[in-house]
Amino acid sequence: MRYLVTGATGAIGNAVVEQLLGSRASESDDAPETGPRLGAGDVLRVFVRNADRFRDRFPDAPVEVAEGNALTPIDVRSAAADVDVVVHCVNFPIARYHQNVEAARLLVTAVGEDRPHLVFPGNTWVFGSPDPPITPTTPFDPPSRLARLKAETDAVLTNAPFPTTVVHLPDFYGPHVTNDLVRPLFARPLAGDGVVFPAPVDVPHEFVYVDDAARALLAVAGEEAAENRRYTVGTEPTTVRKFVRRAYDAAGTDGRVWGLPPWVVRVAALFSDRVRAVADILHVFATDVTMSGAAIREDVGFEPRVGYREGVRRTVAWYDSEGV
């Protein structure tokens, strides 16, 4: 079996690679409980923008490294040639999010008639304000520009002429997850500072540890029963306030946690493209977008295994060690 992981230096792509490489140590404690185990004849290839950056993280890993641009057709064709499973983790920053649609179209064209199994992560943006819990049959209702772009990317990939599987994940956190929304939830408690979140902090919400997010993608990869299916991953409903309190506990500090009223963010968005982009996804914190994991558990046996207490402890330790 030949696997391709695109966007392998991003947070979730990095975690997928770690899970696959960990599975080489046949009965390692760190091996994934579900998903493919790479055998002696299996090959792992990664598609990254910067090969040196990948090798810095995985200096001795037995991995084929394809360096290139996800928006350059010849690079994508070369990376995607002759593979059986593609785990598509390319994810452009919010300010350039529209390029995810173009990257998806290029990937579908590049794969051509090879017919690999394409697996990719979805999120909760596309569901708008649904009746919880979200399930694989919950209809899309994207309420913002970024949510509509995510829905368009999803449509490009799921309408490809080869098997696809989308796994909708809660907001993920963990080592290497340093986006503008997640970083303050750990960096500020480590510094003993208060956390100001740009959305309500007491609405039910879910987070998933990044290793579990990777395991969910690998649980369906290469599984015939999962082809042309949509899955949702549920963890444990919490709130932003409770989640951040765990970070304070893990850091041994204390501070206030408060959310900004929506009108404050809307006003700030008038003067900042960056804030405007973030404001486009804050609906997922203003409404209950918790999900059911029943279908993925029934079909492939996947369940998250890292709870908030342990996941937050590991994440705080990583932020502390990296000085992020």
PDB file of C-alpha atoms in Angstrom:
ATOM      1  CA  MET A   1       0.000   0.000   0.000  1.00  0.00           C
ATOM      2  CA  ARG A   2       1.264   3.457  -0.896  1.00  0.00           C
ATOM      3  CA  TYR A   3       0.136   6.424   1.199  1.00  0.00           C
ATOM      4  CA  LEU A   4       0.379  10.125   0.404  1.00  0.00           C
ATOM      5  CA  VAL A   5      -0.061  12.769   3.108  1.00  0.00           C
ATOM      6  CA  THR A   6      -0.408  16.284   1.724  1.00  0.00           C
ATOM      7  CA  GLY A   7       0.305  19.292   3.928  1.00  0.00           C
ATOM      8  CA  ALA A   8       2.487  17.108   6.140  1.00  0.00           C
ATOM      9  CA  THR A   9       4.170  19.998   7.961  1.00  0.00           C
ATOM     10  CA  GLY A  10       0.863  21.430   9.161  1.00  0.00           C
ATOM     11  CA  ALA A  11      -0.493  20.456  12.557  1.00  0.00           C
ATOM     12  CA  ILE A  12      -2.852  17.709  11.462  1.00  0.00           C
ATOM     13  CA  GLY A  13      -0.661  16.461   8.602  1.00  0.00           C
ATOM     14  CA  ASN A  14       2.250  16.232  11.025  1.00  0.00           C
ATOM     15  CA  ALA A  15       0.097  14.191  13.414  1.00  0.00           C
ATOM     16  CA  VAL A  16      -0.996  11.830  10.615  1.00  0.00           C
ATOM     17  CA  VAL A  17       2.638  11.191   9.704  1.00  0.00           C
ATOM     18  CA  GLU A  18       3.522  10.570  13.348  1.00  0.00           C
ATOM     19  CA  GLN A  19       0.691   8.068  13.653  1.00  0.00           C
ATOM     20  CA  LEU A  20       1.712   6.226  10.487  1.00  0.00           C
ATOM     21  CA  LEU A  21       5.371   6.103  11.436  1.00  0.00           C
ATOM     22  CA  GLY A  22       4.486   5.064  14.964  1.00  0.00           C
ATOM     23  CA  SER A  23       2.559   2.156  13.544  1.00  0.00           C
ATOM     24  CA  ARG A  24       5.763   0.766  12.011  1.00  0.00           C
ATOM     25  CA  ALA A  25       6.906  -0.300  15.474  1.00  0.00           C
ATOM     26  CA  SER A  26       4.586  -3.267  15.316  1.00  0.00           C
ATOM     27  CA  GLU A  27       3.134  -3.406  18.820  1.00  0.00           C
ATOM     28  CA  SER A  28       4.333  -0.041  20.117  1.00  0.00           C
ATOM     29  CA  ASP A  29       2.300   1.578  22.886  1.00  0.00           C
ATOM     30  CA  ASP A  30       2.137   4.650  20.671  1.00  0.00           C
ATOM     31  CA  ALA A  31       0.731   2.783  17.669  1.00  0.00           C
ATOM     32  CA  PRO A  32      -2.760   3.825  16.588  1.00  0.00           C
ATOM     33  CA  GLU A  33      -5.553   1.567  17.825  1.00  0.00           C
ATOM     34  CA  THR A  34      -7.347   1.818  14.498  1.00  0.00           C
ATOM     35  CA  GLY A  35      -6.270   2.563  10.962  1.00  0.00           C
ATOM     36  CA  PRO A  36      -3.626   1.078   8.701  1.00  0.00           C
ATOM     37  CA  ARG A  37      -0.402  -0.403  10.010  1.00  0.00           C
ATOM     38  CA  LEU A  38       2.425   0.099   7.553  1.00  0.00           C
ATOM     39  CA  GLY A  39       3.919  -3.238   6.589  1.00  0.00           C
ATOM     40  CA  ALA A  40       7.319  -4.035   5.143  1.00  0.00           C
ATOM     41  CA  GLY A  41       6.149  -3.319   1.598  1.00  0.00           C
ATOM     42  CA  ASP A  42       4.154  -0.194   2.371  1.00  0.00           C
ATOM     43  CA  VAL A  43       5.383   3.251   1.351  1.00  0.00           C
ATOM     44  CA  LEU A  44       4.672   6.625   2.922  1.00  0.00           C
ATOM     45  CA  ARG A  45       5.092   9.741   0.788  1.00  0.00           C
ATOM     46  CA  VAL A  46       4.542  13.312   1.945  1.00  0.00           C
ATOM     47  CA  PHE A  47       3.853  16.408  -0.129  1.00  0.00           C
ATOM     48  CA  VAL A  48       5.247  19.530   1.507  1.00  0.00           C
ATOM     49  CA  ARG A  49       6.176  23.067   0.564  1.00  0.00           C
ATOM     50  CA  ASN A  50       9.503  22.883   2.404  1.00  0.00           C
ATOM     51  CA  ALA A  51      11.360  19.563   2.558  1.00  0.00           C
ATOM     52  CA  ASP A  52      13.936  20.878   5.032  1.00  0.00           C
ATOM     53  CA  ARG A  53      11.209  21.807   7.482  1.00  0.00           C
ATOM     54  CA  PHE A  54       9.786  18.295   7.257  1.00  0.00           C
ATOM     55  CA  ARG A  55      13.200  16.703   7.743  1.00  0.00           C
ATOM     56  CA  ASP A  56      13.803  18.888  10.778  1.00  0.00           C
ATOM     57  CA  ARG A  57      10.841  17.156  12.404  1.00  0.00           C
ATOM     58  CA  PHE A  58      11.457  13.684  10.971  1.00  0.00           C
ATOM     59  CA  PRO A  59      15.220  13.534  10.311  1.00  0.00           C
ATOM     60  CA  ASP A  60      15.559   9.766   9.896  1.00  0.00           C
ATOM     61  CA  ALA A  61      12.048   8.785   8.882  1.00  0.00           C
ATOM     62  CA  PRO A  62      11.717   6.281   6.007  1.00  0.00           C
ATOM     63  CA  VAL A  63       9.524   8.627   3.996  1.00  0.00           C
ATOM     64  CA  GLU A  64       9.485   9.752   0.369  1.00  0.00           C
ATOM     65  CA  VAL A  65       9.469  13.559   0.428  1.00  0.00           C
ATOM     66  CA  ALA A  66       7.871  15.344  -2.525  1.00  0.00           C
ATOM     67  CA  GLU A  67       8.579  19.058  -2.314  1.00  0.00           C
ATOM     68  CA  GLY A  68       6.332  21.427  -4.211  1.00  0.00           C
ATOM     69  CA  ASN A  69       3.425  23.832  -4.309  1.00  0.00           C
ATOM     70  CA  ALA A  70      -0.146  22.600  -3.835  1.00  0.00           C
ATOM     71  CA  LEU A  71      -1.216  25.202  -6.427  1.00  0.00           C
ATOM     72  CA  THR A  72       1.266  24.083  -9.115  1.00  0.00           C
ATOM     73  CA  PRO A  73      -0.216  21.331 -11.335  1.00  0.00           C
ATOM     74  CA  ILE A  74       3.049  19.589 -12.204  1.00  0.00           C
ATOM     75  CA  ASP A  75       4.036  19.412  -8.518  1.00  0.00           C
ATOM     76  CA  VAL A  76       0.680  17.947  -7.515  1.00  0.00           C
ATOM     77  CA  ARG A  77       0.718  15.395 -10.344  1.00  0.00           C
ATOM     78  CA  SER A  78       4.189  14.241  -9.388  1.00  0.00           C
ATOM     79  CA  ALA A  79       3.324  13.896  -5.711  1.00  0.00           C
ATOM     80  CA  ALA A  80       0.042  12.063  -6.329  1.00  0.00           C
ATOM     81  CA  ALA A  81       1.353   9.575  -8.883  1.00  0.00           C
ATOM     82  CA  ASP A  82       0.835   5.890  -8.130  1.00  0.00           C
ATOM     83  CA  VAL A  83      -0.621   6.019  -4.616  1.00  0.00           C
ATOM     84  CA  ASP A  84      -3.444   4.008  -3.047  1.00  0.00           C
ATOM     85  CA  VAL A  85      -4.523   6.354  -0.244  1.00  0.00           C
ATOM     86  CA  VAL A  86      -4.332  10.152  -0.091  1.00  0.00           C
ATOM     87  CA  VAL A  87      -4.819  11.883   3.264  1.00  0.00           C
ATOM     88  CA  HIS A  88      -5.349  15.468   2.164  1.00  0.00           C
ATOM     89  CA  CYS A  89      -4.275  17.851   4.941  1.00  0.00           C
ATOM     90  CA  VAL A  90      -3.421  20.962   2.921  1.00  0.00           C
ATOM     91  CA  ASN A  91      -4.990  23.920   4.713  1.00  0.00           C
ATOM     92  CA  PHE A  92      -4.207  27.506   3.769  1.00  0.00           C
ATOM     93  CA  PRO A  93      -4.294  30.275   6.400  1.00  0.00           C
ATOM     94  CA  ILE A  94      -7.644  31.975   6.884  1.00  0.00           C
ATOM     95  CA  ALA A  95      -6.550  35.049   4.921  1.00  0.00           C
ATOM     96  CA  ARG A  96      -5.877  32.795   1.890  1.00  0.00           C
ATOM     97  CA  TYR A  97      -8.590  30.249   2.556  1.00  0.00           C
ATOM     98  CA  HIS A  98     -10.014  30.514  -0.953  1.00  0.00           C
ATOM     99  CA  GLN A  99      -6.899  28.739  -2.221  1.00  0.00           C
ATOM    100  CA  ASN A 100      -8.096  25.516  -0.598  1.00  0.00           C
ATOM    101  CA  VAL A 101     -10.726  25.277  -3.337  1.00  0.00           C
ATOM    102  CA  GLU A 102      -8.113  25.623  -6.067  1.00  0.00           C
ATOM    103  CA  ALA A 103      -5.832  23.094  -4.374  1.00  0.00           C
ATOM    104  CA  ALA A 104      -8.718  20.623  -4.167  1.00  0.00           C
ATOM    105  CA  ARG A 105      -9.496  20.996  -7.878  1.00  0.00           C
ATOM    106  CA  LEU A 106      -5.846  20.487  -8.795  1.00  0.00           C
ATOM    107  CA  LEU A 107      -5.633  17.362  -6.652  1.00  0.00           C
ATOM    108  CA  VAL A 108      -8.749  15.818  -8.203  1.00  0.00           C
ATOM    109  CA  THR A 109      -7.383  16.509 -11.692  1.00  0.00           C
ATOM    110  CA  ALA A 110      -3.908  15.257 -10.818  1.00  0.00           C
ATOM    111  CA  VAL A 111      -5.107  11.949  -9.434  1.00  0.00           C
ATOM    112  CA  GLY A 112      -6.854  11.264 -12.726  1.00  0.00           C
ATOM    113  CA  GLU A 113      -7.680   7.603 -13.277  1.00  0.00           C
ATOM    114  CA  ASP A 114      -5.456   6.182 -10.524  1.00  0.00           C
ATOM    115  CA  ARG A 115      -8.518   5.959  -8.223  1.00  0.00           C
ATOM    116  CA  PRO A 116      -6.908   6.122  -4.782  1.00  0.00           C
ATOM    117  CA  HIS A 117      -9.012   6.472  -1.652  1.00  0.00           C
ATOM    118  CA  LEU A 118      -9.038  10.178  -0.735  1.00  0.00           C
ATOM    119  CA  VAL A 119      -9.568  11.025   2.943  1.00  0.00           C
ATOM    120  CA  PHE A 120      -9.796  14.586   4.194  1.00  0.00           C
ATOM    121  CA  PRO A 121     -10.845  16.505   7.326  1.00  0.00           C
ATOM    122  CA  GLY A 122     -14.039  18.484   7.468  1.00  0.00           C
ATOM    123  CA  ASN A 123     -15.065  20.859  10.253  1.00  0.00           C
ATOM    124  CA  THR A 124     -18.194  22.335  11.819  1.00  0.00           C
ATOM    125  CA  TRP A 125     -18.204  25.678   9.999  1.00  0.00           C
ATOM    126  CA  VAL A 126     -20.404  24.366   7.198  1.00  0.00           C
ATOM    127  CA  PHE A 127     -23.358  23.375   9.379  1.00  0.00           C
ATOM    128  CA  GLY A 128     -24.447  26.848  10.446  1.00  0.00           C
ATOM    129  CA  SER A 129     -26.720  26.617  13.504  1.00  0.00           C
ATOM    130  CA  PRO A 130     -27.911  23.003  13.462  1.00  0.00           C
ATOM    131  CA  ASP A 131     -29.905  21.013  15.998  1.00  0.00           C
ATOM    132  CA  PRO A 132     -27.245  19.137  17.980  1.00  0.00           C
ATOM    133  CA  PRO A 133     -25.767  16.664  17.837  1.00  0.00           C
ATOM    134  CA  ILE A 134     -24.469  17.015  14.289  1.00  0.00           C
ATOM    135  CA  THR A 135     -24.472  13.686  12.418  1.00  0.00           C
ATOM    136  CA  PRO A 136     -23.294  12.617   8.939  1.00  0.00           C
ATOM    137  CA  THR A 137     -26.767  13.426   7.594  1.00  0.00           C
ATOM    138  CA  THR A 138     -26.975  16.966   9.001  1.00  0.00           C
ATOM    139  CA  PRO A 139     -27.378  19.302   6.000  1.00  0.00           C
ATOM    140  CA  PHE A 140     -24.881  22.029   5.219  1.00  0.00           C
ATOM    141  CA  ASP A 141     -25.978  25.601   5.897  1.00  0.00           C
ATOM    142  CA  PRO A 142     -22.801  27.702   5.657  1.00  0.00           C
ATOM    143  CA  PRO A 143     -23.547  31.177   7.070  1.00  0.00           C
ATOM    144  CA  SER A 144     -20.352  33.028   6.131  1.00  0.00           C
ATOM    145  CA  ARG A 145     -17.854  33.468   3.315  1.00  0.00           C
ATOM    146  CA  LEU A 146     -15.264  31.147   4.851  1.00  0.00           C
ATOM    147  CA  ALA A 147     -17.888  28.537   5.663  1.00  0.00           C
ATOM    148  CA  ARG A 148     -19.088  28.644   2.052  1.00  0.00           C
ATOM    149  CA  LEU A 149     -15.502  28.222   0.820  1.00  0.00           C
ATOM    150  CA  LYS A 150     -15.119  25.184   3.078  1.00  0.00           C
ATOM    151  CA  ALA A 151     -18.373  23.760   1.722  1.00  0.00           C
ATOM    152  CA  GLU A 152     -17.162  24.363  -1.841  1.00  0.00           C
ATOM    153  CA  THR A 153     -13.865  22.594  -1.110  1.00  0.00           C
ATOM    154  CA  ASP A 154     -15.819  19.691   0.342  1.00  0.00           C
ATOM    155  CA  ALA A 155     -18.014  19.496  -2.772  1.00  0.00           C
ATOM    156  CA  VAL A 156     -15.010  19.482  -5.117  1.00  0.00           C
ATOM    157  CA  LEU A 157     -13.459  16.550  -3.274  1.00  0.00           C
ATOM    158  CA  THR A 158     -16.588  14.494  -2.584  1.00  0.00           C
ATOM    159  CA  ASN A 159     -17.653  14.761  -6.236  1.00  0.00           C
ATOM    160  CA  ALA A 160     -14.321  13.382  -7.453  1.00  0.00           C
ATOM    161  CA  PRO A 161     -14.464  10.336  -9.750  1.00  0.00           C
ATOM    162  CA  PHE A 162     -12.789   8.104  -7.160  1.00  0.00           C
ATOM    163  CA  PRO A 163     -13.606   7.000  -3.593  1.00  0.00           C
ATOM    164  CA  THR A 164     -13.591   9.755  -0.968  1.00  0.00           C
ATOM    165  CA  THR A 165     -14.292  10.001   2.742  1.00  0.00           C
ATOM    166  CA  VAL A 166     -14.713  13.194   4.760  1.00  0.00           C
ATOM    167  CA  VAL A 167     -14.321  13.170   8.536  1.00  0.00           C
ATOM    168  CA  HIS A 168     -15.795  16.223  10.272  1.00  0.00           C
ATOM    169  CA  LEU A 169     -13.672  17.059  13.304  1.00  0.00           C
ATOM    170  CA  PRO A 170     -14.186  19.391  16.266  1.00  0.00           C
ATOM    171  CA  ASP A 171     -11.640  22.178  16.741  1.00  0.00           C
ATOM    172  CA  PHE A 172      -8.335  20.435  17.319  1.00  0.00           C
ATOM    173  CA  TYR A 173      -5.592  21.325  19.761  1.00  0.00           C
ATOM    174  CA  GLY A 174      -2.251  19.856  20.782  1.00  0.00           C
ATOM    175  CA  PRO A 175       1.428  20.069  19.812  1.00  0.00           C
ATOM    176  CA  HIS A 176       2.065  22.178  16.682  1.00  0.00           C
ATOM    177  CA  VAL A 177      -1.478  23.637  16.777  1.00  0.00           C
ATOM    178  CA  THR A 178      -0.715  27.353  17.017  1.00  0.00           C
ATOM    179  CA  ASN A 179      -3.444  29.172  15.104  1.00  0.00           C
ATOM    180  CA  ASP A 180      -4.787  32.524  16.278  1.00  0.00           C
ATOM    181  CA  LEU A 181      -7.745  31.034  18.146  1.00  0.00           C
ATOM    182  CA  VAL A 182      -5.946  28.178  19.907  1.00  0.00           C
ATOM    183  CA  ARG A 183      -2.602  29.760  20.834  1.00  0.00           C
ATOM    184  CA  PRO A 184      -3.981  32.221  23.442  1.00  0.00           C
ATOM    185  CA  LEU A 185      -5.857  29.398  25.189  1.00  0.00           C
ATOM    186  CA  PHE A 186      -2.493  27.937  26.225  1.00  0.00           C
ATOM    187  CA  ALA A 187       0.102  30.697  25.922  1.00  0.00           C
ATOM    188  CA  ARG A 188      -1.754  33.125  28.172  1.00  0.00           C
ATOM    189  CA  PRO A 189      -2.406  30.653  31.010  1.00  0.00           C
ATOM    190  CA  LEU A 190       1.275  29.699  30.865  1.00  0.00           C
ATOM    191  CA  ALA A 191       2.140  33.378  31.343  1.00  0.00           C
ATOM    192  CA  GLY A 192      -0.431  33.749  34.118  1.00  0.00           C
ATOM    193  CA  ASP A 193      -2.428  36.213  32.022  1.00  0.00           C
ATOM    194  CA  GLY A 194      -6.162  36.440  31.460  1.00  0.00           C
ATOM    195  CA  VAL A 195      -7.764  35.035  28.311  1.00  0.00           C
ATOM    196  CA  VAL A 196     -10.014  37.227  26.182  1.00  0.00           C
ATOM    197  CA  PHE A 197     -11.823  35.083  23.605  1.00  0.00           C
ATOM    198  CA  PRO A 198     -13.499  36.721  20.585  1.00  0.00           C
ATOM    199  CA  ALA A 199     -16.767  34.797  21.070  1.00  0.00           C
ATOM    200  CA  PRO A 200     -19.048  33.463  23.820  1.00  0.00           C
ATOM    201  CA  VAL A 201     -17.216  31.203  26.276  1.00  0.00           C
ATOM    202  CA  ASP A 202     -20.143  29.378  27.911  1.00  0.00           C
ATOM    203  CA  VAL A 203     -21.795  27.707  24.904  1.00  0.00           C
ATOM    204  CA  PRO A 204     -21.384  23.902  24.592  1.00  0.00           C
ATOM    205  CA  HIS A 205     -18.384  23.144  22.401  1.00  0.00           C
ATOM    206  CA  GLU A 206     -16.040  20.268  21.602  1.00  0.00           C
ATOM    207  CA  PHE A 207     -12.302  20.038  21.044  1.00  0.00           C
ATOM    208  CA  VAL A 208     -10.301  17.058  19.807  1.00  0.00           C
ATOM    209  CA  TYR A 209      -6.661  16.322  20.582  1.00  0.00           C
ATOM    210  CA  VAL A 210      -4.693  16.448  17.330  1.00  0.00           C
ATOM    211  CA  ASP A 211      -3.445  12.854  17.649  1.00  0.00           C
ATOM    212  CA  ASP A 212      -7.046  11.668  17.898  1.00  0.00           C
ATOM    213  CA  ALA A 213      -7.920  13.792  14.864  1.00  0.00           C
ATOM    214  CA  ALA A 214      -5.165  12.016  12.928  1.00  0.00           C
ATOM    215  CA  ARG A 215      -6.331   8.630  14.185  1.00  0.00           C
ATOM    216  CA  ALA A 216      -9.849   9.384  12.965  1.00  0.00           C
ATOM    217  CA  LEU A 217      -8.571  10.064   9.444  1.00  0.00           C
ATOM    218  CA  LEU A 218      -6.451   6.921   9.441  1.00  0.00           C
ATOM    219  CA  ALA A 219      -9.280   4.820  10.853  1.00  0.00           C
ATOM    220  CA  VAL A 220     -11.182   5.204   7.569  1.00  0.00           C
ATOM    221  CA  ALA A 221      -8.182   5.263   5.185  1.00  0.00           C
ATOM    222  CA  GLY A 222      -8.235   2.306   2.830  1.00  0.00           C
ATOM    223  CA  GLU A 223     -11.432   0.936   4.387  1.00  0.00           C
ATOM    224  CA  GLU A 224     -13.919  -0.118   1.718  1.00  0.00           C
ATOM    225  CA  ALA A 225     -16.826   0.279   4.154  1.00  0.00           C
ATOM    226  CA  ALA A 226     -15.884   3.938   4.581  1.00  0.00           C
ATOM    227  CA  GLU A 227     -15.645   4.825   0.895  1.00  0.00           C
ATOM    228  CA  ASN A 228     -17.934   7.620  -0.276  1.00  0.00           C
ATOM    229  CA  ARG A 229     -19.097   8.225   3.276  1.00  0.00           C
ATOM    230  CA  ARG A 230     -19.240  11.246   5.531  1.00  0.00           C
ATOM    231  CA  TYR A 231     -18.451  10.921   9.237  1.00  0.00           C
ATOM    232  CA  THR A 232     -18.627  13.137  12.302  1.00  0.00           C
ATOM    233  CA  VAL A 233     -16.382  12.795  15.351  1.00  0.00           C
ATOM    234  CA  GLY A 234     -17.764  13.604  18.766  1.00  0.00           C
ATOM    235  CA  THR A 235     -15.614  14.003  21.851  1.00  0.00           C
ATOM    236  CA  GLU A 236     -16.946  15.418  25.138  1.00  0.00           C
ATOM    237  CA  PRO A 237     -19.056  18.573  25.256  1.00  0.00           C
ATOM    238  CA  THR A 238     -17.413  21.317  27.297  1.00  0.00           C
ATOM    239  CA  THR A 239     -17.165  25.115  26.992  1.00  0.00           C
ATOM    240  CA  VAL A 240     -14.304  27.432  26.134  1.00  0.00           C
ATOM    241  CA  ARG A 241     -14.290  28.666  29.734  1.00  0.00           C
ATOM    242  CA  LYS A 242     -14.006  25.152  31.202  1.00  0.00           C
ATOM    243  CA  PHE A 243     -11.401  24.170  28.621  1.00  0.00           C
ATOM    244  CA  VAL A 244      -9.207  27.171  29.447  1.00  0.00           C
ATOM    245  CA  ARG A 245      -9.597  26.542  33.184  1.00  0.00           C
ATOM    246  CA  ARG A 246      -7.957  23.163  32.541  1.00  0.00           C
ATOM    247  CA  ALA A 247      -5.047  24.990  30.901  1.00  0.00           C
ATOM    248  CA  TYR A 248      -4.640  27.188  33.982  1.00  0.00           C
ATOM    249  CA  ASP A 249      -4.691  24.094  36.188  1.00  0.00           C
ATOM    250  CA  ALA A 250      -2.062  22.367  34.044  1.00  0.00           C
ATOM    251  CA  ALA A 251       0.124  25.485  34.021  1.00  0.00           C
ATOM    252  CA  GLY A 252      -0.246  26.038  37.764  1.00  0.00           C
ATOM    253  CA  THR A 253      -1.481  29.603  37.253  1.00  0.00           C
ATOM    254  CA  ASP A 254      -4.767  31.458  37.407  1.00  0.00           C
ATOM    255  CA  GLY A 255      -6.533  34.169  35.456  1.00  0.00           C
ATOM    256  CA  ARG A 256      -9.857  35.432  34.180  1.00  0.00           C
ATOM    257  CA  VAL A 257     -11.598  34.032  31.104  1.00  0.00           C
ATOM    258  CA  TRP A 258     -14.140  36.173  29.318  1.00  0.00           C
ATOM    259  CA  GLY A 259     -15.701  36.358  25.890  1.00  0.00           C
ATOM    260  CA  LEU A 260     -16.275  39.425  23.763  1.00  0.00           C
ATOM    261  CA  PRO A 261     -19.808  40.347  22.685  1.00  0.00           C
ATOM    262  CA  PRO A 262     -20.365  39.681  18.965  1.00  0.00           C
ATOM    263  CA  TRP A 263     -20.828  43.394  18.218  1.00  0.00           C
ATOM    264  CA  VAL A 264     -17.302  44.158  19.454  1.00  0.00           C
ATOM    265  CA  VAL A 265     -15.808  41.663  17.007  1.00  0.00           C
ATOM    266  CA  ARG A 266     -17.980  42.989  14.179  1.00  0.00           C
ATOM    267  CA  VAL A 267     -16.781  46.547  14.802  1.00  0.00           C
ATOM    268  CA  ALA A 268     -13.137  45.447  14.993  1.00  0.00           C
ATOM    269  CA  ALA A 269     -13.594  43.551  11.730  1.00  0.00           C
ATOM    270  CA  LEU A 270     -14.320  46.840   9.958  1.00  0.00           C
ATOM    271  CA  PHE A 271     -10.716  47.888  10.536  1.00  0.00           C
ATOM    272  CA  SER A 272      -8.798  44.609  10.232  1.00  0.00           C
ATOM    273  CA  ASP A 273      -8.801  41.961   7.502  1.00  0.00           C
ATOM    274  CA  ARG A 274      -7.402  39.477  10.007  1.00  0.00           C
ATOM    275  CA  VAL A 275     -10.210  40.074  12.497  1.00  0.00           C
ATOM    276  CA  ARG A 276     -12.743  39.988   9.663  1.00  0.00           C
ATOM    277  CA  ALA A 277     -11.516  36.531   8.670  1.00  0.00           C
ATOM    278  CA  VAL A 278     -11.663  35.237  12.235  1.00  0.00           C
ATOM    279  CA  ALA A 279     -15.143  36.726  12.676  1.00  0.00           C
ATOM    280  CA  ASP A 280     -16.270  34.603   9.729  1.00  0.00           C
ATOM    281  CA  ILE A 281     -15.963  31.395  11.763  1.00  0.00           C
ATOM    282  CA  LEU A 282     -17.064  32.516  15.208  1.00  0.00           C
ATOM    283  CA  HIS A 283     -20.607  31.224  14.659  1.00  0.00           C
ATOM    284  CA  VAL A 284     -19.337  27.792  15.749  1.00  0.00           C
ATOM    285  CA  PHE A 285     -18.723  29.197  19.238  1.00  0.00           C
ATOM    286  CA  ALA A 286     -22.016  31.081  19.429  1.00  0.00           C
ATOM    287  CA  THR A 287     -24.133  27.967  18.887  1.00  0.00           C
ATOM    288  CA  ASP A 288     -23.969  24.318  19.943  1.00  0.00           C
ATOM    289  CA  VAL A 289     -22.126  22.399  17.198  1.00  0.00           C
ATOM    290  CA  THR A 290     -21.356  19.255  19.188  1.00  0.00           C
ATOM    291  CA  MET A 291     -21.272  16.097  17.076  1.00  0.00           C
ATOM    292  CA  SER A 292     -22.176  12.419  17.282  1.00  0.00           C
ATOM    293  CA  GLY A 293     -19.434   9.852  16.720  1.00  0.00           C
ATOM    294  CA  ALA A 294     -21.809   6.887  16.458  1.00  0.00           C
ATOM    295  CA  ALA A 295     -21.407   6.222  12.716  1.00  0.00           C
ATOM    296  CA  ILE A 296     -17.593   6.185  12.634  1.00  0.00           C
ATOM    297  CA  ARG A 297     -17.553   4.043  15.776  1.00  0.00           C
ATOM    298  CA  GLU A 298     -19.983   1.552  14.245  1.00  0.00           C
ATOM    299  CA  ASP A 299     -18.270   1.345  10.832  1.00  0.00           C
ATOM    300  CA  VAL A 300     -14.561   1.304  11.743  1.00  0.00           C
ATOM    301  CA  GLY A 301     -14.430   1.181  15.545  1.00  0.00           C
ATOM    302  CA  PHE A 302     -12.963   4.646  16.054  1.00  0.00           C
ATOM    303  CA  GLU A 303     -13.268   6.431  19.385  1.00  0.00           C
ATOM    304  CA  PRO A 304     -11.149   9.307  20.726  1.00  0.00           C
ATOM    305  CA  ARG A 305      -8.817   8.152  23.474  1.00  0.00           C
ATOM    306  CA  VAL A 306      -7.167  11.358  24.784  1.00  0.00           C
ATOM    307  CA  GLY A 307      -9.452  13.192  27.198  1.00  0.00           C
ATOM    308  CA  TYR A 308      -9.274  16.891  27.978  1.00  0.00           C
ATOM    309  CA  ARG A 309      -7.286  16.495  31.184  1.00  0.00           C
ATOM    310  CA  GLU A 310      -4.447  14.575  29.532  1.00  0.00           C
ATOM    311  CA  GLY A 311      -4.648  16.413  26.212  1.00  0.00           C
ATOM    312  CA  VAL A 312      -4.472  19.844  27.823  1.00  0.00           C
ATOM    313  CA  ARG A 313      -1.611  18.709  30.075  1.00  0.00           C
ATOM    314  CA  ARG A 314       0.388  17.526  27.041  1.00  0.00           C
ATOM    315  CA  THR A 315      -0.373  20.704  25.115  1.00  0.00           C
ATOM    316  CA  VAL A 316       0.634  23.017  27.948  1.00  0.00           C
ATOM    317  CA  ALA A 317       3.876  21.040  28.325  1.00  0.00           C
ATOM    318  CA  TRP A 318       4.582  21.391  24.585  1.00  0.00           C
ATOM    319  CA  TYR A 319       3.861  25.148  24.558  1.00  0.00           C
ATOM    320  CA  ASP A 320       6.106  25.539  27.580  1.00  0.00           C
ATOM    321  CA  SER A 321       8.963  23.553  26.033  1.00  0.00           C
ATOM    322  CA  GLU A 322       8.711  25.365  22.699  1.00  0.00           C
ATOM    323  CA  GLY A 323       8.270  28.832  24.167  1.00  0.00           C
ATOM    324  CA  VAL A 324       5.353  29.416  21.815  1.00  0.00           C
TER     325      VAL A 324
END
